[in-house]
Structures are given as structure tokens and as C-alpha cells.
PDB file of C-alpha atoms in Angstrom:
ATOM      1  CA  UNK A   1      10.464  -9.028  61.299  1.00 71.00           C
ATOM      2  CA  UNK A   2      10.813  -8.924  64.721  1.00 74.00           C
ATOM      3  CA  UNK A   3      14.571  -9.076  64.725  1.00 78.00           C
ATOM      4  CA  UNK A   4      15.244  -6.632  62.324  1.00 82.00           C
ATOM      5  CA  UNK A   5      12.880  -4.175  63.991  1.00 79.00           C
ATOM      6  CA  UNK A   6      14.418  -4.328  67.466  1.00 73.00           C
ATOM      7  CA  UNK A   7      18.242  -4.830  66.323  1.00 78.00           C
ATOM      8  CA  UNK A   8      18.615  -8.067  67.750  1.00 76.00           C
ATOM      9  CA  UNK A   9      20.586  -9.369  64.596  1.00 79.00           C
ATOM     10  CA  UNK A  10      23.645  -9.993  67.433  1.00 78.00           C
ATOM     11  CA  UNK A  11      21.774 -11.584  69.488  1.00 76.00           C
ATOM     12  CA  UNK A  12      19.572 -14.056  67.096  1.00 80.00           C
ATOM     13  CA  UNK A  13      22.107 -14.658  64.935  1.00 83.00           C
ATOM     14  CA  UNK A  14      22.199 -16.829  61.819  1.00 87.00           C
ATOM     15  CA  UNK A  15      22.726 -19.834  63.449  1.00 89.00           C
ATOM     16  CA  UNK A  16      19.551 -19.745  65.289  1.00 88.00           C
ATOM     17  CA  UNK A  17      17.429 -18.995  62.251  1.00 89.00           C
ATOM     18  CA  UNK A  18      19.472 -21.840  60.343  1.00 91.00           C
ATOM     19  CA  UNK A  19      18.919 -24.497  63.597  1.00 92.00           C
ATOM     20  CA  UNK A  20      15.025 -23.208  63.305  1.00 91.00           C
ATOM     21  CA  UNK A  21      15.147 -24.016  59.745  1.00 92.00           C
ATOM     22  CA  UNK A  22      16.041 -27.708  60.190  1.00 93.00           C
ATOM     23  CA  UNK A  23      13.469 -28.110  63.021  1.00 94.00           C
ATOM     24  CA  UNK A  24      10.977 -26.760  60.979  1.00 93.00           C
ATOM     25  CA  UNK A  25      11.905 -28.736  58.111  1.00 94.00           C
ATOM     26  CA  UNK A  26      12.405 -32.087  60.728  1.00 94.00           C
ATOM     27  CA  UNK A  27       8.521 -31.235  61.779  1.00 93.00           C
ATOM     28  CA  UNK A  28       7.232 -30.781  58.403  1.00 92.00           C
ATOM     29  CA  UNK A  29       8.424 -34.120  57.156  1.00 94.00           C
ATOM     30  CA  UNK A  30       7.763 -36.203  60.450  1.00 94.00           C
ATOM     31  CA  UNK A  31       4.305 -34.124  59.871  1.00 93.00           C
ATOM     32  CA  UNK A  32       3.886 -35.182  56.499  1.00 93.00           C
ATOM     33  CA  UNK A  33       4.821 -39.110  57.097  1.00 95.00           C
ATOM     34  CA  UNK A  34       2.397 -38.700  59.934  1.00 94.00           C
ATOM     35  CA  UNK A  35      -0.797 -37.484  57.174  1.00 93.00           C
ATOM     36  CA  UNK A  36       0.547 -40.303  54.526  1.00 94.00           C
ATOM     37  CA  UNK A  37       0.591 -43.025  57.395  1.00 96.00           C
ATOM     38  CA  UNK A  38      -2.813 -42.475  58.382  1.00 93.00           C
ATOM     39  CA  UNK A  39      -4.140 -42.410  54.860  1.00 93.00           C
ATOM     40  CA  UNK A  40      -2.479 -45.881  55.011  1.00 96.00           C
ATOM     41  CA  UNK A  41      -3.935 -47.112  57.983  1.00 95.00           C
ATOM     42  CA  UNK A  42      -7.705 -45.937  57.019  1.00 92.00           C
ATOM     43  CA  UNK A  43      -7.389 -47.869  54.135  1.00 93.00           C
ATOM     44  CA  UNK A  44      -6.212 -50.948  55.482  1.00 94.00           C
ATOM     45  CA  UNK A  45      -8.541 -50.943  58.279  1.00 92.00           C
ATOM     46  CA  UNK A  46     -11.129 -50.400  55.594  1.00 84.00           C
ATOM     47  CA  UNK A  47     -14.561 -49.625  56.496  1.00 86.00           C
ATOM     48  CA  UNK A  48     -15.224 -46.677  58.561  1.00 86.00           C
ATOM     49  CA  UNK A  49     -11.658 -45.813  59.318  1.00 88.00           C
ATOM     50  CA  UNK A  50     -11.715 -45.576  55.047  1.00 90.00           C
ATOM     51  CA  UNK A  51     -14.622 -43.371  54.113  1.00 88.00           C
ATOM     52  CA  UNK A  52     -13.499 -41.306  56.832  1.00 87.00           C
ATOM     53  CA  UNK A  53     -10.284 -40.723  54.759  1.00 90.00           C
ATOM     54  CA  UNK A  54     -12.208 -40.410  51.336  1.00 91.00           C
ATOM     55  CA  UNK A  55     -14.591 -38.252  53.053  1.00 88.00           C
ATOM     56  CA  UNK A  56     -11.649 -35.788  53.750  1.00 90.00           C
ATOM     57  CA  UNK A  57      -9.713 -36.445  50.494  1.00 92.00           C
ATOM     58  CA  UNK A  58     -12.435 -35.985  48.210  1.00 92.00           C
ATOM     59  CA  UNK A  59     -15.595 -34.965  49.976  1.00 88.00           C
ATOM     60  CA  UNK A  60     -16.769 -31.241  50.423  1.00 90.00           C
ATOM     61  CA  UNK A  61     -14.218 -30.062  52.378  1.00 90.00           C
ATOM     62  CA  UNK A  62     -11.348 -31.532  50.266  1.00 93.00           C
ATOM     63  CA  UNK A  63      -9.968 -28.402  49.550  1.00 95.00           C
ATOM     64  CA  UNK A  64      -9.395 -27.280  53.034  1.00 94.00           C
ATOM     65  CA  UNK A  65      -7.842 -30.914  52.794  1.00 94.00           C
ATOM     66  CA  UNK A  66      -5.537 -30.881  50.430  1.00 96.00           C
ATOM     67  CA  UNK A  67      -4.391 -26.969  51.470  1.00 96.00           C
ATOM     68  CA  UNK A  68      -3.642 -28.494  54.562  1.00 94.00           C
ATOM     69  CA  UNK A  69      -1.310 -31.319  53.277  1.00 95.00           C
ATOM     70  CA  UNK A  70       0.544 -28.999  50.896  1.00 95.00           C
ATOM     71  CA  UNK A  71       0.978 -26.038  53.575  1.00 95.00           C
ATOM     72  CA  UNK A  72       1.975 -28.625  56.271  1.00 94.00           C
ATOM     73  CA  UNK A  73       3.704 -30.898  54.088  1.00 91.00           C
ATOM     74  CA  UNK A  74       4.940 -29.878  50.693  1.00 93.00           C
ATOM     75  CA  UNK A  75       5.734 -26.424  51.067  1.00 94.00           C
ATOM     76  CA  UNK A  76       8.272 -26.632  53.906  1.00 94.00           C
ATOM     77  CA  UNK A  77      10.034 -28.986  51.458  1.00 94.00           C
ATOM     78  CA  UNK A  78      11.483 -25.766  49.689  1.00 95.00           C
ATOM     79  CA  UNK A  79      14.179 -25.578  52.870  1.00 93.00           C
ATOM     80  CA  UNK A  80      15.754 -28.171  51.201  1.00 94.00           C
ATOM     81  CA  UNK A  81      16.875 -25.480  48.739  1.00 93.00           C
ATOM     82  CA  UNK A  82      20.124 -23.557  50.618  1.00 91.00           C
ATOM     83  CA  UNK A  83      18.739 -20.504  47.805  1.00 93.00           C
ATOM     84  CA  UNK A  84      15.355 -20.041  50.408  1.00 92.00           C
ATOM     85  CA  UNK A  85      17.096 -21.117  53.430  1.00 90.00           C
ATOM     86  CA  UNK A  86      19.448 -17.476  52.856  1.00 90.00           C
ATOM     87  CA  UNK A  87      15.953 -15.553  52.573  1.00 92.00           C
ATOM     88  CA  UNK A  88      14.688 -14.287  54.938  1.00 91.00           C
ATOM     89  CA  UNK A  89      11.587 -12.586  53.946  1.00 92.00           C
ATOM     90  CA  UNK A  90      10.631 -16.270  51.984  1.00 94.00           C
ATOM     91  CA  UNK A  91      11.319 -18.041  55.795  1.00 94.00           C
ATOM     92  CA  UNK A  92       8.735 -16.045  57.418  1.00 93.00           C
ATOM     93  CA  UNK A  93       6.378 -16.470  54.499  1.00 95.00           C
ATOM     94  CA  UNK A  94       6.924 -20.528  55.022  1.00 95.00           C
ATOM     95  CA  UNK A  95       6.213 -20.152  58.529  1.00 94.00           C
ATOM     96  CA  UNK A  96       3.328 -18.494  58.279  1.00 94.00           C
ATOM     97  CA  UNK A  97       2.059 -20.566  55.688  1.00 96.00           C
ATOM     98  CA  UNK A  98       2.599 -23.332  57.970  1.00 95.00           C
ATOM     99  CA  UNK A  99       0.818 -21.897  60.715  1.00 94.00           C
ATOM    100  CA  UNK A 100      -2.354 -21.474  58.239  1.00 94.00           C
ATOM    101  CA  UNK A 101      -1.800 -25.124  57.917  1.00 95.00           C
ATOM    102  CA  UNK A 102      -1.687 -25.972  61.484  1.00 94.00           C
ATOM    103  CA  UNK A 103      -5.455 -23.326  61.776  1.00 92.00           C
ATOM    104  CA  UNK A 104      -6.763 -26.143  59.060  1.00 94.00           C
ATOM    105  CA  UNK A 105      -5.600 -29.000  60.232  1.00 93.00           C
ATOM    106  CA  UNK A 106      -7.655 -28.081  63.532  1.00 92.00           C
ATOM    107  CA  UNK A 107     -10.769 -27.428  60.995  1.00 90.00           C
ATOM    108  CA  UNK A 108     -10.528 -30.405  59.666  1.00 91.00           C
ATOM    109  CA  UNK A 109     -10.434 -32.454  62.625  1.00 88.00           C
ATOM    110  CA  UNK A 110     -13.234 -30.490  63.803  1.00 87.00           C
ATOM    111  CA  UNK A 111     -15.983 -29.793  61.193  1.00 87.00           C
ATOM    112  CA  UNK A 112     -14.929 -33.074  59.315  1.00 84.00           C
ATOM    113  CA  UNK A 113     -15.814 -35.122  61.521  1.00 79.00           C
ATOM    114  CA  UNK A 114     -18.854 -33.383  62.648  1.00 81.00           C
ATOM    115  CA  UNK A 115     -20.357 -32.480  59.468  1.00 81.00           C
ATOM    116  CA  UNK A 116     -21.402 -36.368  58.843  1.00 76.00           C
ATOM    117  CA  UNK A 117     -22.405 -37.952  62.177  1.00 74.00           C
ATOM    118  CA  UNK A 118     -23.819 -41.268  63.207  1.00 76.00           C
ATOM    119  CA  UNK A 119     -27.383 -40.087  61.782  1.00 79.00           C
ATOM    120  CA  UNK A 120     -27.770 -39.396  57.971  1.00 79.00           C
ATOM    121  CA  UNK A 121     -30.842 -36.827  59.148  1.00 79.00           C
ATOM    122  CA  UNK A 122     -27.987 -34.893  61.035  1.00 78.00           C
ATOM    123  CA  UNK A 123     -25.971 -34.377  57.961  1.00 80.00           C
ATOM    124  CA  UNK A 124     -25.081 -31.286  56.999  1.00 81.00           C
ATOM    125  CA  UNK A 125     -22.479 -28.055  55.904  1.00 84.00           C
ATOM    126  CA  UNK A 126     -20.723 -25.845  57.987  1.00 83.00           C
ATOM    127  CA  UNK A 127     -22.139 -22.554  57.918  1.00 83.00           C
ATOM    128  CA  UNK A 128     -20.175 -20.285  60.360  1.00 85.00           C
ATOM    129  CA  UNK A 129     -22.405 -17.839  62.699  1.00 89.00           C
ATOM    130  CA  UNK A 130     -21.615 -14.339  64.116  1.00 94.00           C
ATOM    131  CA  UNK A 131     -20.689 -16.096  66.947  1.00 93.00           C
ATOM    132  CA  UNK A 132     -18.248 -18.793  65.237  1.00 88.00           C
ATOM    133  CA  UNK A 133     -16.451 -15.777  63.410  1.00 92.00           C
ATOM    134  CA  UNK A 134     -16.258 -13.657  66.660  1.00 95.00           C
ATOM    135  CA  UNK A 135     -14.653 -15.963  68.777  1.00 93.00           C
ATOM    136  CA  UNK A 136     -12.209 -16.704  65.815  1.00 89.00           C
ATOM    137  CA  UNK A 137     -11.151 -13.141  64.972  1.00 94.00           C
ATOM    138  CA  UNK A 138     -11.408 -12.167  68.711  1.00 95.00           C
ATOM    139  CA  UNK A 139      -8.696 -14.816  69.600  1.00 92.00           C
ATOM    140  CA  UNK A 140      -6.444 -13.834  66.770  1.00 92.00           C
ATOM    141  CA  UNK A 141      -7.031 -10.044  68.531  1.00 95.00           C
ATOM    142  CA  UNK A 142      -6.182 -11.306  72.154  1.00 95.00           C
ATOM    143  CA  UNK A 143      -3.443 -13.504  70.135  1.00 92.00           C
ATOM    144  CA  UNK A 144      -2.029 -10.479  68.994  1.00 91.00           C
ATOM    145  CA  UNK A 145      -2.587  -7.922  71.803  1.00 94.00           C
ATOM    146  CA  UNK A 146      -0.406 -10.521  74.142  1.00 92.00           C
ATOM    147  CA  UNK A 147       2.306 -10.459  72.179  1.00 86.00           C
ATOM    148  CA  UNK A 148       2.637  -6.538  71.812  1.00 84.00           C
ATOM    149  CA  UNK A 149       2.686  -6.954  75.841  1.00 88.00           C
ATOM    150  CA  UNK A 150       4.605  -9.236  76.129  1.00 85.00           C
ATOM    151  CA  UNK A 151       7.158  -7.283  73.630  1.00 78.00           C
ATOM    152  CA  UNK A 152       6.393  -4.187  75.882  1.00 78.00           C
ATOM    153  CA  UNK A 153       6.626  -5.205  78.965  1.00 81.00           C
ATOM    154  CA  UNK A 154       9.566  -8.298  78.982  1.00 75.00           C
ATOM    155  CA  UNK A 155      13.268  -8.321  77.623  1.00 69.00           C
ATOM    156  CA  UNK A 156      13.476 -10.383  74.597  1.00 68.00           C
ATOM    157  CA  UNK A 157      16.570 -11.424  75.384  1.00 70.00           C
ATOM    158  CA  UNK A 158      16.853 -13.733  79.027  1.00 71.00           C
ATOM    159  CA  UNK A 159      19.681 -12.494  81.467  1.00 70.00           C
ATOM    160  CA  UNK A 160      21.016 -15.781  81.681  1.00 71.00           C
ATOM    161  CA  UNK A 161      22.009 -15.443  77.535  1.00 69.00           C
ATOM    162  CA  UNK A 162      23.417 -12.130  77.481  1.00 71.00           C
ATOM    163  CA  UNK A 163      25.813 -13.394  80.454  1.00 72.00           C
ATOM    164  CA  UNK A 164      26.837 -16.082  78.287  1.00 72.00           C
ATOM    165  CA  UNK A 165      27.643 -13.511  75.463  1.00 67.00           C
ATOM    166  CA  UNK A 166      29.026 -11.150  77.347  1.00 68.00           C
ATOM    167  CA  UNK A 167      32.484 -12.928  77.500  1.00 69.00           C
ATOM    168  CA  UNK A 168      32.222 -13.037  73.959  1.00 67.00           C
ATOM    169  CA  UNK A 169      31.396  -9.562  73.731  1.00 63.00           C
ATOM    170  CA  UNK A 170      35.428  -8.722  74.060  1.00 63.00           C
ATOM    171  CA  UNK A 171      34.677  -5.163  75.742  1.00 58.00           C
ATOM    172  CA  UNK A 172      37.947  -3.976  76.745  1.00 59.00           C
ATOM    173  CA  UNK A 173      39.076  -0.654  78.284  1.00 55.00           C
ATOM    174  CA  UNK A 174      40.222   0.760  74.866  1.00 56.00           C
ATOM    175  CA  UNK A 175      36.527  -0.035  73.408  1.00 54.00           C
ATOM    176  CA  UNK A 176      34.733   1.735  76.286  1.00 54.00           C
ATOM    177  CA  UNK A 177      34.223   5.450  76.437  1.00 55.00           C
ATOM    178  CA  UNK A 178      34.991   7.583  79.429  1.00 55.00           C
ATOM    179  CA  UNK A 179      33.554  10.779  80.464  1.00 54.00           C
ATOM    180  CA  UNK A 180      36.681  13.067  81.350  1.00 57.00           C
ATOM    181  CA  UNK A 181      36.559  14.832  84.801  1.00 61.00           C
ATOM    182  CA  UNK A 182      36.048  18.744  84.981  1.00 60.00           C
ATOM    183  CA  UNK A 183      39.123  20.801  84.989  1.00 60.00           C
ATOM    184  CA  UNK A 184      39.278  22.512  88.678  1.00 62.00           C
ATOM    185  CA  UNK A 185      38.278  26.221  87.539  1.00 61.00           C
ATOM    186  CA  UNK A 186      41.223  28.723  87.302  1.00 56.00           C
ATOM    187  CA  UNK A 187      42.014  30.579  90.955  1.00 55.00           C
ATOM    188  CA  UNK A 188      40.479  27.762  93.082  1.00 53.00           C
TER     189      UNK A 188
END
């Protein structure tokens, strides 16, 4: 949204979004081989390495689980299709659906591991407290109130760039506009 709201279609062209495409679609299957390869190696190690696995497959937080494999690792699979590569409005809606993907993969490292320790007394759910949800929506707030500065205050586009494209630009003399002199007044 960014681009179309401060006219920097020339400058981020189509190229770029199509080269950010195939990274993100690069990531999302090296990320995906990544989740399948270490469902691999918890079962061959067996033991711990293995309920760990089943614990996140198919224990209480297996929905935050599997959310996380199909936001990380199916759904960036549709940029195979050229139909949702030329949409822009459904490329932002992948990325940000990866991005919720990346917030759970973080929760499940986290409370997954946490919520069955060593000790089966110390088992439990996690319950979020005032303080959990504060410090989460506060750093999506300072998240957010960075970027508007960082909009405000710094040129989206480097210097260095819009030398390169000025060449490219092909401003000639006929293209520019002059500002004709004032006629000398009459008698002077």
C-alpha cells in the first residue's frame, strides 16, 4: 500500500515486487523443508526429541501448530500461480499472512516448550496476563509508530538509486519547462 500511496510506482517498479516474490517464495519453501526435516529428525532420534514433535503436532497447542506450517509453508505456495503473482492486493495479504506465521512460530518455540517442563507438577496452560498482552500490543504500537517516523522523517528512496535512474530518466531540454523572463516595461 505503501507504494501506491506515495507514487513510487517508478521507482519500485514491477520487477522489484516480482524479484520479492521469488525470495519470498525461495524462503517459504527452504522454510517449509526446514519444519518437515525436523519432524524427521525428532522421529528418528526418537525419545524426547519425538514427543517433543507429537507434543506440538497434536498436543494442546496443535492448532497454533499447524496455522503455523500452513501460513509459513503452504500458503506462499500460491506464488507459484503467475494469476496471484499479477495481484497485488493478494501479495500483501500473503505477506502478511506470513508474518502471522513468523509471530507463531516464535509462540511455539516459546510456550511449547515451556508449557511441559522437566517436572510433571510444573505442567501447565498458557494463560496470558495484563502484562503478557501489554508488552505484546505495546510493541506492535512502537512497531508501528517507528515506521510512520521513519516514513516522515527519511526519503524512501536512497540518493545513491535515484542517481542511477536519473540517466534513465531521459530529461532533455524539450521535456523541461522554463519560466520566460519579464518583458522590460514600455518607456524604460
Amino acid at each position: 500500500p505503501l507504494r501506491k500511496w506515495y507514487h513510487l510506482e517508478d521507482f519500485i517498479t514491477m520487477r522489484h515486487i516480482h524479484n520479492a516474490e521469488k525470495l519470498m517464495l525461495a524462503t517459504g519453501l527452504i522454510d517449509f523443508y526446514g519444519y518437515i526435516m525436523e519432524a524427521f529428525f525428532g522421529w528418528y532420534a526418537g525419545g524426547y526429541e519425538w514427543f517433543m514433535i507429537k507434543n506440538r503436532a497434536m498436543g494442546p497447542y496443535a492448532v497454533f501448530y499447524w496455522s503455523l506450517i500452513m501460513c509459513n509453508g503452504l500458503i506462499p505456495q500460491f506464488l507459484w500461480s503467475k494469476r496471484v503473482r499479477e495481484n497485488l492486493i493478494v501479495l500483501w495479504l500473503i505477506s502478511m499472512v506470513v508474518n502471522v506465521g513468523m509471530w507463531l512460530e516464535r509462540f511455539i518455540i516459546v510456550v511449547t516448550s515451556l508449557h511441559r517442563d522437566y517436572l510433571p507438577s510444573s505442567w501447565g496452560m498458557f494463560q496470558p496476563t495484563i502484562w503478557d498482552l501489554m508488552t505484546f500490543f505495546g510493541t506492535i504500537g512502537l512497531f508501528v509508530t517507528f515506521i510512520f517516523v521513519f516514513l516522515r522523517l527519511l526519503p524512501m528512496i536512497s540518493i545513491f538509486e535515484v542517481r542511477t535512474l536519473l540517466p534513465q530518466s531521459h530529461v532533455t531540454e524539450e521535456t523541461t519547462t522554463t519560466v520566460p523572463e519579464p518583458s522590460p516595461a514600455a518607456g524604460d
